Amino acid sequence: MSPQPRTRPRPGSRRSARSRSDAAPPTLTCPTRQTLDRLADRWTVVLIGQLENGPLRFGQLRDAADGISEKMLTQTLRSLERDGFVARRSDAEKVPQVWYMLTPLGHSVLEALAAVRSWAHENIEEIERSRLAFDTQEHQKF
């Protein structure tokens, strides 16, 4: 039996609107997937949001990011610095001070994060209704 010829998708179909790069989900080692994982991280969103209005010191970020541990704050800031979203600046004074600020790349992601926050605000009531319905119903075992 010979293989069937490949057919082109119908115009207007979902498949025809997708590019080849969208055809398969990115692998774990794909740089795009790693960047999306970084941006989807809970603390990344919080810290970038806190730095939106200007540089902050470590303690200020810790206090502003309610619930973050110092270890997690350090890890997240290092990751954001490594990825180029955040810059770290030291001021040489009697007591050295370290400031964290968004880079131009960090500023460039603010619009996308604002869109996600806006969507969350617009849909939170429906999400909460769904959560309540899910939590109150008896779940069938599969």
Short mmCIF file of N, CA, C and O in Angstrom, two decimals:
data_model
loop_
_atom_site.label_atom_id
_atom_site.label_comp_id
_atom_site.label_asym_id
_atom_site.label_seq_id
_atom_site.Cartn_x
_atom_site.Cartn_y
_atom_site.Cartn_z
N MET A 1 0.85 -1.17 0.00
CA MET A 1 0.00 0.00 0.00
C MET A 1 0.90 1.23 0.00
O MET A 1 1.77 1.38 0.84
N SER A 2 0.68 2.14 -0.92
CA SER A 2 1.51 3.34 -1.01
C SER A 2 0.96 4.42 -0.09
O SER A 2 -0.24 4.47 0.17
N PRO A 3 1.87 5.25 0.42
CA PRO A 3 1.39 6.31 1.33
C PRO A 3 0.50 7.29 0.59
O PRO A 3 0.67 7.54 -0.59
N GLN A 4 -0.48 7.81 1.32
CA GLN A 4 -1.40 8.76 0.71
C GLN A 4 -0.70 10.10 0.52
O GLN A 4 0.13 10.49 1.35
N PRO A 5 -1.00 10.80 -0.58
CA PRO A 5 -0.36 12.09 -0.80
C PRO A 5 -0.81 13.09 0.26
O PRO A 5 -1.92 13.02 0.78
N ARG A 6 0.09 14.00 0.57
CA ARG A 6 -0.24 15.05 1.54
C ARG A 6 -1.20 16.03 0.88
O ARG A 6 -1.00 16.43 -0.25
N THR A 7 -2.20 16.36 1.60
CA THR A 7 -3.16 17.34 1.08
C THR A 7 -2.96 18.66 1.78
O THR A 7 -2.52 18.71 2.93
N ARG A 8 -3.26 19.70 1.07
CA ARG A 8 -3.14 21.03 1.66
C ARG A 8 -4.40 21.31 2.48
O ARG A 8 -5.49 20.91 2.12
N PRO A 9 -4.25 22.01 3.59
CA PRO A 9 -5.42 22.34 4.41
C PRO A 9 -6.35 23.30 3.66
O PRO A 9 -5.92 24.07 2.81
N ARG A 10 -7.61 23.20 4.01
CA ARG A 10 -8.59 24.11 3.40
C ARG A 10 -8.29 25.54 3.80
O ARG A 10 -7.92 25.80 4.95
N PRO A 11 -8.47 26.51 2.91
CA PRO A 11 -8.31 27.91 3.31
C PRO A 11 -9.27 28.24 4.43
O PRO A 11 -10.42 27.82 4.43
N GLY A 12 -8.77 28.98 5.42
CA GLY A 12 -9.60 29.38 6.54
C GLY A 12 -9.64 28.37 7.67
O GLY A 12 -10.18 28.64 8.72
N SER A 13 -9.07 27.18 7.43
CA SER A 13 -9.07 26.20 8.51
C SER A 13 -8.01 26.59 9.53
O SER A 13 -7.09 27.33 9.24
N ARG A 14 -8.16 26.07 10.74
CA ARG A 14 -7.21 26.40 11.80
C ARG A 14 -5.80 25.99 11.42
O ARG A 14 -4.84 26.68 11.67
N ARG A 15 -5.69 24.86 10.77
CA ARG A 15 -4.37 24.35 10.44
C ARG A 15 -3.68 25.24 9.41
O ARG A 15 -2.48 25.46 9.49
N SER A 16 -4.42 25.79 8.48
CA SER A 16 -3.78 26.63 7.46
C SER A 16 -3.31 27.95 8.05
O SER A 16 -2.41 28.57 7.51
N ALA A 17 -3.89 28.37 9.15
CA ALA A 17 -3.51 29.64 9.77
C ALA A 17 -2.26 29.50 10.62
O ALA A 17 -1.65 30.48 11.01
N ARG A 18 -1.87 28.29 10.89
CA ARG A 18 -0.72 28.06 11.76
C ARG A 18 0.55 27.98 10.92
O ARG A 18 0.57 27.42 9.85
N SER A 19 1.61 28.52 11.44
CA SER A 19 2.90 28.41 10.76
C SER A 19 3.54 27.08 11.12
O SER A 19 3.14 26.40 12.06
N ARG A 20 4.56 26.70 10.37
CA ARG A 20 5.25 25.44 10.65
C ARG A 20 5.84 25.43 12.05
O ARG A 20 5.90 24.41 12.70
N SER A 21 6.32 26.59 12.53
CA SER A 21 6.92 26.62 13.86
C SER A 21 5.89 26.38 14.96
O SER A 21 6.25 26.01 16.07
N ASP A 22 4.62 26.56 14.66
CA ASP A 22 3.56 26.32 15.64
C ASP A 22 3.04 24.89 15.58
O ASP A 22 2.23 24.50 16.40
N ALA A 23 3.51 24.11 14.62
CA ALA A 23 2.94 22.79 14.39
C ALA A 23 3.17 21.85 15.57
O ALA A 23 2.31 21.06 15.89
N ALA A 24 4.31 21.93 16.19
CA ALA A 24 4.61 21.03 17.31
C ALA A 24 4.97 21.87 18.52
O ALA A 24 5.61 22.90 18.40
N PRO A 25 4.58 21.41 19.71
CA PRO A 25 4.96 22.16 20.91
C PRO A 25 6.48 22.15 21.08
O PRO A 25 7.14 21.18 20.71
N PRO A 26 7.03 23.23 21.62
CA PRO A 26 8.48 23.26 21.81
C PRO A 26 8.94 22.23 22.82
O PRO A 26 8.22 21.92 23.77
N THR A 27 10.12 21.70 22.60
CA THR A 27 10.68 20.70 23.52
C THR A 27 11.20 21.40 24.78
O THR A 27 11.33 22.61 24.82
N LEU A 28 11.53 20.60 25.77
CA LEU A 28 12.03 21.14 27.03
C LEU A 28 13.31 21.95 26.85
O LEU A 28 13.58 22.87 27.60
N THR A 29 14.12 21.58 25.89
CA THR A 29 15.39 22.27 25.68
C THR A 29 15.28 23.45 24.71
O THR A 29 16.26 24.15 24.51
N CYS A 30 14.12 23.68 24.16
CA CYS A 30 13.94 24.78 23.22
C CYS A 30 14.04 26.12 23.96
O CYS A 30 13.38 26.31 24.99
N PRO A 31 14.87 27.05 23.48
CA PRO A 31 15.00 28.35 24.15
C PRO A 31 13.68 29.10 24.29
O PRO A 31 13.45 29.77 25.29
N THR A 32 12.80 28.97 23.30
CA THR A 32 11.50 29.64 23.39
C THR A 32 10.69 29.06 24.54
O THR A 32 10.07 29.80 25.30
N ARG A 33 10.69 27.76 24.70
CA ARG A 33 9.96 27.12 25.80
C ARG A 33 10.53 27.56 27.14
O ARG A 33 9.79 27.84 28.08
N GLN A 34 11.84 27.64 27.23
CA GLN A 34 12.47 28.07 28.47
C GLN A 34 12.10 29.50 28.81
O GLN A 34 11.85 29.84 29.97
N THR A 35 12.01 30.36 27.80
CA THR A 35 11.62 31.76 28.03
C THR A 35 10.16 31.84 28.45
O THR A 35 9.82 32.60 29.37
N LEU A 36 9.30 31.07 27.80
CA LEU A 36 7.89 31.06 28.20
C LEU A 36 7.73 30.54 29.62
O LEU A 36 6.92 31.07 30.40
N ASP A 37 8.50 29.52 29.98
CA ASP A 37 8.46 29.01 31.36
C ASP A 37 8.88 30.10 32.34
O ASP A 37 8.30 30.26 33.41
N ARG A 38 9.91 30.85 32.00
CA ARG A 38 10.38 31.95 32.88
C ARG A 38 9.28 32.99 33.03
O ARG A 38 8.98 33.45 34.12
N LEU A 39 8.66 33.39 31.92
CA LEU A 39 7.64 34.44 31.98
C LEU A 39 6.36 33.98 32.65
O LEU A 39 5.61 34.80 33.19
N ALA A 40 6.10 32.69 32.62
CA ALA A 40 4.90 32.16 33.26
C ALA A 40 5.10 31.89 34.74
O ALA A 40 4.14 31.58 35.45
N ASP A 41 6.32 32.03 35.21
CA ASP A 41 6.61 31.79 36.62
C ASP A 41 5.91 32.82 37.50
O ASP A 41 5.90 34.02 37.20
N ARG A 42 5.33 32.35 38.57
CA ARG A 42 4.58 33.20 39.50
C ARG A 42 5.39 34.40 39.97
O ARG A 42 4.94 35.54 39.93
N TRP A 43 6.62 34.16 40.42
CA TRP A 43 7.42 35.24 41.00
C TRP A 43 7.99 36.17 39.94
O TRP A 43 8.21 37.35 40.20
N THR A 44 8.23 35.66 38.75
CA THR A 44 8.70 36.53 37.65
C THR A 44 7.69 37.62 37.39
O THR A 44 8.04 38.80 37.30
N VAL A 45 6.44 37.26 37.27
CA VAL A 45 5.38 38.23 37.00
C VAL A 45 5.29 39.26 38.12
O VAL A 45 5.20 40.46 37.88
N VAL A 46 5.38 38.80 39.35
CA VAL A 46 5.29 39.71 40.50
C VAL A 46 6.48 40.67 40.52
O VAL A 46 6.32 41.88 40.67
N LEU A 47 7.69 40.14 40.34
CA LEU A 47 8.88 40.99 40.42
C LEU A 47 8.97 41.98 39.27
O LEU A 47 9.31 43.15 39.48
N ILE A 48 8.66 41.54 38.06
CA ILE A 48 8.66 42.48 36.93
C ILE A 48 7.63 43.57 37.17
O ILE A 48 7.88 44.74 36.91
N GLY A 49 6.48 43.20 37.70
CA GLY A 49 5.46 44.20 38.02
C GLY A 49 5.93 45.20 39.06
O GLY A 49 5.66 46.39 38.97
N GLN A 50 6.66 44.72 40.06
CA GLN A 50 7.17 45.62 41.09
C GLN A 50 8.25 46.55 40.55
O GLN A 50 8.35 47.70 40.97
N LEU A 51 9.04 46.08 39.61
CA LEU A 51 10.13 46.89 39.05
C LEU A 51 9.66 47.83 37.94
O LEU A 51 10.44 48.63 37.44
N GLU A 52 8.40 47.73 37.59
CA GLU A 52 7.85 48.56 36.51
C GLU A 52 8.03 50.05 36.80
O GLU A 52 8.27 50.84 35.89
N ASN A 53 7.93 50.45 38.05
CA ASN A 53 7.98 51.88 38.40
C ASN A 53 9.38 52.37 38.76
O ASN A 53 9.54 53.51 39.17
N GLY A 54 10.38 51.51 38.63
CA GLY A 54 11.74 51.95 38.89
C GLY A 54 12.52 50.97 39.73
O GLY A 54 11.98 49.97 40.22
N PRO A 55 13.82 51.26 39.91
CA PRO A 55 14.70 50.36 40.64
C PRO A 55 14.28 50.18 42.10
O PRO A 55 13.76 51.10 42.73
N LEU A 56 14.52 48.97 42.60
CA LEU A 56 14.25 48.65 44.00
C LEU A 56 15.40 47.83 44.56
O LEU A 56 16.09 47.11 43.83
N ARG A 57 15.59 47.95 45.86
CA ARG A 57 16.59 47.15 46.55
C ARG A 57 15.99 45.79 46.90
O ARG A 57 14.78 45.60 46.86
N PHE A 58 16.86 44.86 47.26
CA PHE A 58 16.45 43.50 47.57
C PHE A 58 15.36 43.47 48.63
O PHE A 58 14.32 42.82 48.46
N GLY A 59 15.57 44.17 49.72
CA GLY A 59 14.60 44.18 50.81
C GLY A 59 13.27 44.78 50.39
O GLY A 59 12.21 44.33 50.83
N GLN A 60 13.31 45.80 49.55
CA GLN A 60 12.07 46.41 49.06
C GLN A 60 11.30 45.41 48.20
O GLN A 60 10.07 45.31 48.30
N LEU A 61 12.03 44.67 47.36
CA LEU A 61 11.38 43.65 46.53
C LEU A 61 10.80 42.53 47.39
O LEU A 61 9.69 42.07 47.15
N ARG A 62 11.56 42.12 48.39
CA ARG A 62 11.08 41.06 49.30
C ARG A 62 9.78 41.48 49.98
O ARG A 62 8.83 40.72 50.07
N ASP A 63 9.75 42.73 50.47
CA ASP A 63 8.55 43.22 51.16
C ASP A 63 7.38 43.40 50.21
O ASP A 63 6.22 43.15 50.58
N ALA A 64 7.66 43.82 48.98
CA ALA A 64 6.59 44.07 48.00
C ALA A 64 6.02 42.77 47.44
O ALA A 64 4.84 42.70 47.09
N ALA A 65 6.84 41.73 47.36
CA ALA A 65 6.41 40.44 46.82
C ALA A 65 5.94 39.57 47.98
O ALA A 65 6.66 38.67 48.42
N ASP A 66 4.77 39.84 48.46
CA ASP A 66 4.22 39.17 49.63
C ASP A 66 4.29 37.65 49.48
O ASP A 66 3.75 37.09 48.52
N GLY A 67 4.96 37.00 50.43
CA GLY A 67 5.00 35.55 50.44
C GLY A 67 6.25 34.93 49.84
O GLY A 67 6.44 33.72 49.94
N ILE A 68 7.12 35.71 49.23
CA ILE A 68 8.32 35.14 48.62
C ILE A 68 9.41 34.97 49.69
O ILE A 68 9.56 35.82 50.57
N SER A 69 10.12 33.85 49.63
CA SER A 69 11.23 33.64 50.55
C SER A 69 12.47 34.33 49.98
O SER A 69 12.54 34.62 48.78
N GLU A 70 13.43 34.58 50.84
CA GLU A 70 14.66 35.22 50.36
C GLU A 70 15.38 34.32 49.36
O GLU A 70 15.93 34.81 48.38
N LYS A 71 15.33 33.02 49.59
CA LYS A 71 15.97 32.09 48.66
C LYS A 71 15.31 32.16 47.28
O LYS A 71 15.99 32.24 46.25
N MET A 72 13.98 32.14 47.26
CA MET A 72 13.26 32.20 45.98
C MET A 72 13.47 33.55 45.30
O MET A 72 13.60 33.63 44.08
N LEU A 73 13.50 34.63 46.08
CA LEU A 73 13.75 35.96 45.52
C LEU A 73 15.13 36.00 44.87
O LEU A 73 15.27 36.46 43.74
N THR A 74 16.13 35.48 45.55
CA THR A 74 17.49 35.44 45.00
C THR A 74 17.53 34.62 43.72
O THR A 74 18.08 35.05 42.70
N GLN A 75 16.92 33.44 43.72
CA GLN A 75 16.91 32.57 42.54
C GLN A 75 16.20 33.24 41.37
O GLN A 75 16.69 33.20 40.23
N THR A 76 15.06 33.85 41.63
CA THR A 76 14.29 34.47 40.56
C THR A 76 15.02 35.68 39.99
O THR A 76 15.09 35.86 38.77
N LEU A 77 15.59 36.51 40.87
CA LEU A 77 16.34 37.67 40.38
C LEU A 77 17.54 37.23 39.55
O LEU A 77 17.83 37.84 38.51
N ARG A 78 18.24 36.20 39.97
CA ARG A 78 19.38 35.70 39.18
C ARG A 78 18.93 35.21 37.81
O ARG A 78 19.60 35.44 36.81
N SER A 79 17.81 34.49 37.78
CA SER A 79 17.29 34.00 36.50
C SER A 79 16.88 35.15 35.60
O SER A 79 17.15 35.14 34.39
N LEU A 80 16.22 36.14 36.17
CA LEU A 80 15.81 37.31 35.38
C LEU A 80 17.02 38.09 34.88
O LEU A 80 17.01 38.61 33.76
N GLU A 81 18.05 38.16 35.70
CA GLU A 81 19.28 38.83 35.28
C GLU A 81 19.96 38.03 34.17
O GLU A 81 20.40 38.58 33.16
N ARG A 82 20.02 36.73 34.33
CA ARG A 82 20.64 35.85 33.33
C ARG A 82 19.93 35.97 31.99
O ARG A 82 20.56 36.00 30.93
N ASP A 83 18.60 36.04 32.02
CA ASP A 83 17.81 36.13 30.79
C ASP A 83 17.77 37.54 30.21
O ASP A 83 17.22 37.74 29.13
N GLY A 84 18.29 38.52 30.94
CA GLY A 84 18.36 39.87 30.41
C GLY A 84 17.17 40.76 30.70
O GLY A 84 17.06 41.85 30.15
N PHE A 85 16.27 40.32 31.58
CA PHE A 85 15.09 41.12 31.92
C PHE A 85 15.39 42.15 33.02
O PHE A 85 14.74 43.17 33.11
N VAL A 86 16.35 41.82 33.88
CA VAL A 86 16.67 42.65 35.04
C VAL A 86 18.18 42.89 35.07
O VAL A 86 18.97 42.01 34.73
N ALA A 87 18.54 44.10 35.49
CA ALA A 87 19.95 44.43 35.71
C ALA A 87 20.16 44.68 37.20
O ALA A 87 19.27 45.17 37.88
N ARG A 88 21.35 44.35 37.66
CA ARG A 88 21.73 44.52 39.06
C ARG A 88 22.81 45.57 39.11
O ARG A 88 23.79 45.50 38.37
N ARG A 89 22.64 46.56 39.97
CA ARG A 89 23.61 47.65 40.09
C ARG A 89 24.02 47.80 41.54
O ARG A 89 23.17 47.85 42.43
N SER A 90 25.33 47.87 41.77
CA SER A 90 25.85 48.08 43.12
C SER A 90 26.34 49.51 43.24
O SER A 90 27.01 50.03 42.36
N ASP A 91 26.00 50.14 44.36
CA ASP A 91 26.52 51.46 44.69
C ASP A 91 27.58 51.28 45.77
O ASP A 91 27.30 50.75 46.84
N ALA A 92 28.79 51.72 45.46
CA ALA A 92 29.89 51.59 46.42
C ALA A 92 29.81 52.75 47.42
O ALA A 92 30.19 53.87 47.13
N GLU A 93 29.26 52.46 48.55
CA GLU A 93 29.16 53.43 49.64
C GLU A 93 29.74 52.77 50.88
O GLU A 93 30.32 51.68 50.80
N LYS A 94 29.61 53.42 52.01
CA LYS A 94 30.06 52.79 53.25
C LYS A 94 29.38 51.44 53.43
O LYS A 94 30.01 50.45 53.77
N VAL A 95 28.09 51.42 53.21
CA VAL A 95 27.33 50.18 53.22
C VAL A 95 26.89 49.95 51.78
O VAL A 95 26.05 50.70 51.25
N PRO A 96 27.46 48.95 51.10
CA PRO A 96 27.10 48.74 49.70
C PRO A 96 25.59 48.50 49.54
O PRO A 96 24.98 47.80 50.34
N GLN A 97 25.03 49.11 48.52
CA GLN A 97 23.62 48.94 48.22
C GLN A 97 23.49 48.31 46.83
O GLN A 97 24.19 48.71 45.92
N VAL A 98 22.60 47.35 46.72
CA VAL A 98 22.35 46.70 45.44
C VAL A 98 20.95 47.03 45.00
O VAL A 98 19.99 46.92 45.77
N TRP A 99 20.84 47.49 43.78
CA TRP A 99 19.56 47.85 43.18
C TRP A 99 19.26 46.93 42.01
O TRP A 99 20.17 46.50 41.31
N TYR A 100 17.97 46.65 41.82
CA TYR A 100 17.52 45.85 40.68
C TYR A 100 16.60 46.73 39.85
O TYR A 100 15.76 47.47 40.39
N MET A 101 16.76 46.66 38.53
CA MET A 101 15.93 47.46 37.63
C MET A 101 15.65 46.67 36.36
O MET A 101 16.40 45.75 36.02
N LEU A 102 14.57 47.04 35.69
CA LEU A 102 14.25 46.41 34.42
C LEU A 102 15.20 46.92 33.34
O LEU A 102 15.55 48.10 33.32
N THR A 103 15.59 46.04 32.46
CA THR A 103 16.36 46.41 31.29
C THR A 103 15.38 46.79 30.18
O THR A 103 14.16 46.63 30.35
N PRO A 104 15.85 47.27 29.03
CA PRO A 104 14.92 47.50 27.92
C PRO A 104 14.13 46.24 27.55
O PRO A 104 12.94 46.32 27.25
N LEU A 105 14.77 45.07 27.63
CA LEU A 105 14.04 43.82 27.36
C LEU A 105 12.95 43.61 28.40
O LEU A 105 11.83 43.21 28.08
N GLY A 106 13.27 43.89 29.66
CA GLY A 106 12.28 43.77 30.73
C GLY A 106 11.11 44.71 30.52
O GLY A 106 9.95 44.34 30.73
N HIS A 107 11.41 45.94 30.10
CA HIS A 107 10.33 46.90 29.81
C HIS A 107 9.48 46.43 28.63
O HIS A 107 8.27 46.68 28.60
N SER A 108 10.10 45.74 27.68
CA SER A 108 9.36 45.32 26.48
C SER A 108 8.31 44.27 26.78
O SER A 108 7.36 44.11 26.01
N VAL A 109 8.43 43.54 27.89
CA VAL A 109 7.46 42.50 28.22
C VAL A 109 6.30 43.04 29.06
O VAL A 109 5.29 42.36 29.25
N LEU A 110 6.41 44.28 29.53
CA LEU A 110 5.37 44.86 30.40
C LEU A 110 4.00 44.90 29.71
O LEU A 110 2.98 44.61 30.35
N GLU A 111 3.96 45.24 28.44
CA GLU A 111 2.68 45.32 27.73
C GLU A 111 1.99 43.96 27.67
O GLU A 111 0.78 43.85 27.90
N ALA A 112 2.76 42.92 27.41
CA ALA A 112 2.17 41.58 27.35
C ALA A 112 1.66 41.15 28.72
O ALA A 112 0.57 40.58 28.84
N LEU A 113 2.43 41.43 29.77
CA LEU A 113 1.99 41.08 31.12
C LEU A 113 0.76 41.89 31.53
O LEU A 113 -0.12 41.37 32.22
N ALA A 114 0.70 43.15 31.11
CA ALA A 114 -0.47 43.98 31.41
C ALA A 114 -1.71 43.39 30.73
O ALA A 114 -2.80 43.41 31.30
N ALA A 115 -1.55 42.86 29.52
CA ALA A 115 -2.68 42.25 28.82
C ALA A 115 -3.17 41.01 29.57
O ALA A 115 -4.38 40.79 29.70
N VAL A 116 -2.26 40.22 30.10
CA VAL A 116 -2.65 39.03 30.87
C VAL A 116 -3.35 39.44 32.16
O VAL A 116 -4.38 38.87 32.53
N ARG A 117 -2.81 40.46 32.84
CA ARG A 117 -3.46 40.95 34.08
C ARG A 117 -4.86 41.47 33.77
O ARG A 117 -5.81 41.20 34.51
N SER A 118 -5.00 42.21 32.69
CA SER A 118 -6.30 42.75 32.29
C SER A 118 -7.28 41.62 32.01
O SER A 118 -8.44 41.65 32.45
N TRP A 119 -6.83 40.60 31.29
CA TRP A 119 -7.68 39.46 30.99
C TRP A 119 -8.13 38.79 32.29
O TRP A 119 -9.29 38.43 32.44
N ALA A 120 -7.19 38.64 33.24
CA ALA A 120 -7.52 38.00 34.52
C ALA A 120 -8.58 38.81 35.27
O ALA A 120 -9.53 38.24 35.81
N HIS A 121 -8.44 40.12 35.28
CA HIS A 121 -9.44 40.97 35.95
C HIS A 121 -10.80 40.86 35.28
O HIS A 121 -11.83 40.81 35.96
N GLU A 122 -10.82 40.82 33.96
CA GLU A 122 -12.07 40.74 33.22
C GLU A 122 -12.78 39.40 33.41
O GLU A 122 -13.99 39.31 33.28
N ASN A 123 -12.03 38.36 33.68
CA ASN A 123 -12.60 37.01 33.73
C ASN A 123 -12.60 36.36 35.10
O ASN A 123 -12.99 35.21 35.23
N ILE A 124 -12.19 37.09 36.13
CA ILE A 124 -12.05 36.48 37.44
C ILE A 124 -13.37 35.95 38.00
O ILE A 124 -13.40 34.90 38.64
N GLU A 125 -14.47 36.64 37.73
CA GLU A 125 -15.76 36.16 38.26
C GLU A 125 -16.13 34.82 37.65
O GLU A 125 -16.58 33.91 38.35
N GLU A 126 -15.92 34.66 36.35
CA GLU A 126 -16.23 33.39 35.70
C GLU A 126 -15.29 32.29 36.21
O GLU A 126 -15.71 31.15 36.43
N ILE A 127 -14.06 32.62 36.40
CA ILE A 127 -13.09 31.65 36.92
C ILE A 127 -13.49 31.22 38.32
O ILE A 127 -13.49 30.02 38.64
N GLU A 128 -13.87 32.18 39.16
CA GLU A 128 -14.28 31.83 40.53
C GLU A 128 -15.55 30.99 40.53
O GLU A 128 -15.68 30.07 41.34
N ARG A 129 -16.50 31.27 39.63
CA ARG A 129 -17.70 30.44 39.53
C ARG A 129 -17.33 29.01 39.13
O ARG A 129 -17.85 28.03 39.67
N SER A 130 -16.41 28.89 38.19
CA SER A 130 -15.98 27.56 37.74
C SER A 130 -15.29 26.81 38.87
O SER A 130 -15.51 25.61 39.07
N ARG A 131 -14.45 27.50 39.63
CA ARG A 131 -13.77 26.87 40.76
C ARG A 131 -14.77 26.37 41.79
O ARG A 131 -14.66 25.26 42.31
N LEU A 132 -15.74 27.22 42.10
CA LEU A 132 -16.75 26.84 43.08
C LEU A 132 -17.55 25.64 42.61
O LEU A 132 -17.77 24.69 43.36
N ALA A 133 -17.96 25.65 41.34
CA ALA A 133 -18.72 24.52 40.80
C ALA A 133 -17.88 23.25 40.83
O ALA A 133 -18.37 22.18 41.20
N PHE A 134 -16.63 23.36 40.47
CA PHE A 134 -15.74 22.20 40.48
C PHE A 134 -15.55 21.67 41.89
O PHE A 134 -15.62 20.47 42.13
N ASP A 135 -15.31 22.57 42.83
CA ASP A 135 -15.04 22.16 44.20
C ASP A 135 -16.26 21.59 44.91
O ASP A 135 -16.12 20.81 45.86
N THR A 136 -17.47 21.96 44.49
CA THR A 136 -18.67 21.49 45.18
C THR A 136 -19.30 20.27 44.55
O THR A 136 -20.15 19.65 45.16
N GLN A 137 -18.89 19.92 43.35
CA GLN A 137 -19.49 18.75 42.72
C GLN A 137 -18.74 17.49 43.12
O GLN A 137 -17.58 17.53 43.49
N GLU A 138 -19.47 16.37 43.08
CA GLU A 138 -18.81 15.10 43.36
C GLU A 138 -18.19 14.63 42.07
O GLU A 138 -18.83 14.57 41.04
N HIS A 139 -16.92 14.33 42.15
CA HIS A 139 -16.19 13.93 40.95
C HIS A 139 -16.30 12.44 40.72
O HIS A 139 -16.17 11.65 41.66
N GLN A 140 -16.57 12.09 39.49
CA GLN A 140 -16.62 10.70 39.13
C GLN A 140 -15.19 10.20 38.95
O GLN A 140 -14.34 10.91 38.43
N LYS A 141 -14.96 9.01 39.39
CA LYS A 141 -13.64 8.41 39.18
C LYS A 141 -13.61 7.80 37.80
O LYS A 141 -14.56 7.20 37.35
N PHE A 142 -12.50 7.97 37.18
CA PHE A 142 -12.34 7.43 35.81
C PHE A 142 -11.97 5.99 35.82
O PHE A 142 -11.29 5.48 36.60
#
